[in-house]
Amino acid sequence: MLSASVSTPHPGMALLPMHSDGDSHWSSQWDSELDSQLSSLDSRSDMREFEGPSVDDVLLITHRNGRICPTSVHWWRIFESLPDRPAKLKRPLEGREWITTGTLGKRMALREQVEWAASVGALGLLRDKLAALPEAAWHHRGE
């Protein structure tokens, strides 16, 4: 004789019909679908997408292909588009400061802006703008 009972495998999960005689068709179907969905997930990248980018994710964009920082004109365009910039935030380098500042100084200035964007919830916006720059809009090692 078949009798159905309801079981909750984990708090917060949906109630699943289970058959007391061992017929677990419904639960097997649910398990199969869940396994399929879980196996298609890359937990790190999907969670990051849900949570937004990390500082490291954005810094990877800025270092790809020997990049140092955006060129001055492009850097200023991005900087000016960021919301609520505090006066003390390091500004993009330009003019004489661009010429006299080495690779490390340029990277540190950009990193400061990335970390600031993360602290105010603007990291996704900054990441999108940096990722959209064409390669020619970047200053590279050796230039």
Short mmCIF file of C-alpha atoms in Angstrom, two decimals:
data_model
loop_
_atom_site.label_atom_id
_atom_site.label_comp_id
_atom_site.label_asym_id
_atom_site.label_seq_id
_atom_site.Cartn_x
_atom_site.Cartn_y
_atom_site.Cartn_z
CA MET A 1 0.00 0.00 0.00
CA LEU A 2 1.31 3.43 -0.92
CA SER A 3 1.07 6.23 1.54
CA ALA A 4 2.54 9.64 0.95
CA SER A 5 4.28 11.63 3.60
CA VAL A 6 5.88 15.04 3.46
CA SER A 7 9.48 15.50 4.38
CA THR A 8 11.73 18.50 4.63
CA PRO A 9 15.32 17.48 3.89
CA HIS A 10 16.74 20.79 5.06
CA PRO A 11 15.26 23.76 6.89
CA GLY A 12 14.11 26.35 4.38
CA MET A 13 13.79 23.88 1.50
CA ALA A 14 10.47 23.20 -0.17
CA LEU A 15 8.34 20.36 1.14
CA LEU A 16 8.68 17.26 -1.01
CA PRO A 17 6.23 14.38 -1.25
CA MET A 18 7.87 11.07 -0.30
CA HIS A 19 6.37 7.60 -0.57
CA SER A 20 6.70 5.37 2.46
CA ASP A 21 7.21 2.21 0.40
CA GLY A 22 10.57 3.39 -0.91
CA ASP A 23 9.25 4.75 -4.20
CA SER A 24 11.12 7.99 -4.37
CA HIS A 25 10.15 9.10 -7.87
CA TRP A 26 9.29 12.66 -6.87
CA SER A 27 12.32 13.13 -4.66
CA SER A 28 14.59 11.55 -7.30
CA GLN A 29 13.24 13.93 -9.90
CA TRP A 30 13.89 16.88 -7.58
CA ASP A 31 17.38 15.59 -6.69
CA SER A 32 18.18 15.12 -10.37
CA GLU A 33 17.12 18.66 -11.23
CA LEU A 34 19.02 20.09 -8.28
CA ASP A 35 22.16 18.13 -9.18
CA SER A 36 21.90 19.38 -12.75
CA GLN A 37 21.64 22.99 -11.63
CA LEU A 38 24.45 22.67 -9.10
CA SER A 39 26.78 20.96 -11.55
CA SER A 40 26.33 23.83 -14.00
CA LEU A 41 27.44 26.40 -11.45
CA ASP A 42 30.97 27.62 -11.00
CA SER A 43 30.46 28.61 -7.39
CA ARG A 44 33.21 31.25 -7.27
CA SER A 45 32.35 33.12 -10.45
CA ASP A 46 28.58 32.89 -9.99
CA MET A 47 28.80 34.11 -6.41
CA ARG A 48 31.10 36.95 -7.45
CA GLU A 49 28.65 37.95 -10.15
CA PHE A 50 25.88 37.95 -7.58
CA GLU A 51 27.98 39.79 -5.00
CA GLY A 52 29.60 42.10 -7.53
CA PRO A 53 33.25 42.35 -8.45
CA SER A 54 36.06 42.27 -5.93
CA VAL A 55 38.98 44.69 -5.84
CA ASP A 56 41.15 41.85 -7.15
CA ASP A 57 38.77 41.28 -10.09
CA VAL A 58 39.10 44.92 -11.10
CA LEU A 59 42.86 44.97 -10.59
CA LEU A 60 43.16 41.97 -12.92
CA ILE A 61 41.55 44.09 -15.64
CA THR A 62 44.03 46.90 -14.97
CA HIS A 63 47.07 44.58 -15.21
CA ARG A 64 46.03 42.56 -18.26
CA ASN A 65 48.40 42.76 -21.27
CA GLY A 66 51.02 44.76 -19.36
CA ARG A 67 48.61 47.60 -18.56
CA ILE A 68 49.64 50.22 -16.02
CA CYS A 69 46.62 52.56 -16.02
CA PRO A 70 44.33 54.24 -18.51
CA THR A 71 45.91 57.05 -20.48
CA SER A 72 45.38 60.43 -18.87
CA VAL A 73 42.43 61.54 -21.03
CA HIS A 74 40.54 58.27 -20.60
CA TRP A 75 41.39 58.08 -16.92
CA TRP A 76 39.93 61.55 -16.34
CA ARG A 77 36.72 60.66 -18.20
CA ILE A 78 36.21 57.62 -15.98
CA PHE A 79 37.17 59.50 -12.82
CA GLU A 80 34.72 62.33 -13.53
CA SER A 81 31.90 59.83 -14.07
CA LEU A 82 32.29 58.33 -10.58
CA PRO A 83 29.69 59.48 -8.05
CA ASP A 84 30.49 61.46 -4.90
CA ARG A 85 34.26 61.64 -5.23
CA PRO A 86 35.86 63.04 -2.09
CA ALA A 87 38.34 65.88 -2.50
CA LYS A 88 41.12 63.81 -0.91
CA LEU A 89 40.83 60.98 -3.45
CA LYS A 90 43.92 60.74 -5.66
CA ARG A 91 43.15 62.31 -9.00
CA PRO A 92 44.27 60.85 -12.33
CA LEU A 93 47.73 61.97 -13.27
CA GLU A 94 48.21 64.53 -16.01
CA GLY A 95 50.77 66.91 -17.46
CA ARG A 96 54.07 67.11 -15.61
CA GLU A 97 52.86 64.73 -12.90
CA TRP A 98 52.11 62.09 -15.60
CA ILE A 99 55.60 62.49 -17.03
CA THR A 100 57.45 62.39 -13.70
CA THR A 101 55.47 59.59 -12.06
CA GLY A 102 56.78 56.09 -12.65
CA THR A 103 54.90 52.88 -13.26
CA LEU A 104 54.44 52.06 -9.58
CA GLY A 105 53.08 55.52 -8.76
CA LYS A 106 50.57 55.32 -11.61
CA ARG A 107 49.43 51.86 -10.53
CA MET A 108 49.11 52.97 -6.91
CA ALA A 109 47.00 55.99 -7.88
CA LEU A 110 44.65 53.74 -9.87
CA ARG A 111 44.56 51.17 -7.08
CA GLU A 112 43.57 53.88 -4.58
CA GLN A 113 40.64 54.78 -6.81
CA VAL A 114 39.63 51.12 -7.16
CA GLU A 115 39.70 50.63 -3.38
CA TRP A 116 37.73 53.84 -2.85
CA ALA A 117 35.11 52.69 -5.39
CA ALA A 118 34.80 49.40 -3.49
CA SER A 119 34.26 51.25 -0.21
CA VAL A 120 31.36 53.32 -1.58
CA GLY A 121 29.64 50.65 -3.68
CA ALA A 122 30.82 52.00 -7.05
CA LEU A 123 33.20 49.16 -7.89
CA GLY A 124 30.86 47.59 -10.46
CA LEU A 125 30.55 50.92 -12.27
CA LEU A 126 34.32 51.42 -12.27
CA ARG A 127 34.92 47.84 -13.43
CA ASP A 128 32.50 48.26 -16.32
CA LYS A 129 34.13 51.50 -17.45
CA LEU A 130 37.66 50.08 -17.22
CA ALA A 131 36.67 46.87 -19.01
CA ALA A 132 35.06 48.87 -21.83
CA LEU A 133 38.26 50.78 -22.63
CA PRO A 134 39.93 49.70 -25.85
CA GLU A 135 43.51 48.48 -25.50
CA ALA A 136 44.81 51.68 -27.13
CA ALA A 137 43.31 53.69 -24.22
CA TRP A 138 45.72 52.05 -21.75
CA HIS A 139 49.26 53.02 -20.81
CA HIS A 140 51.43 49.87 -20.95
CA ARG A 141 54.78 48.86 -19.50
CA GLY A 142 57.61 50.26 -21.56
CA GLU A 143 55.64 53.17 -23.04
#
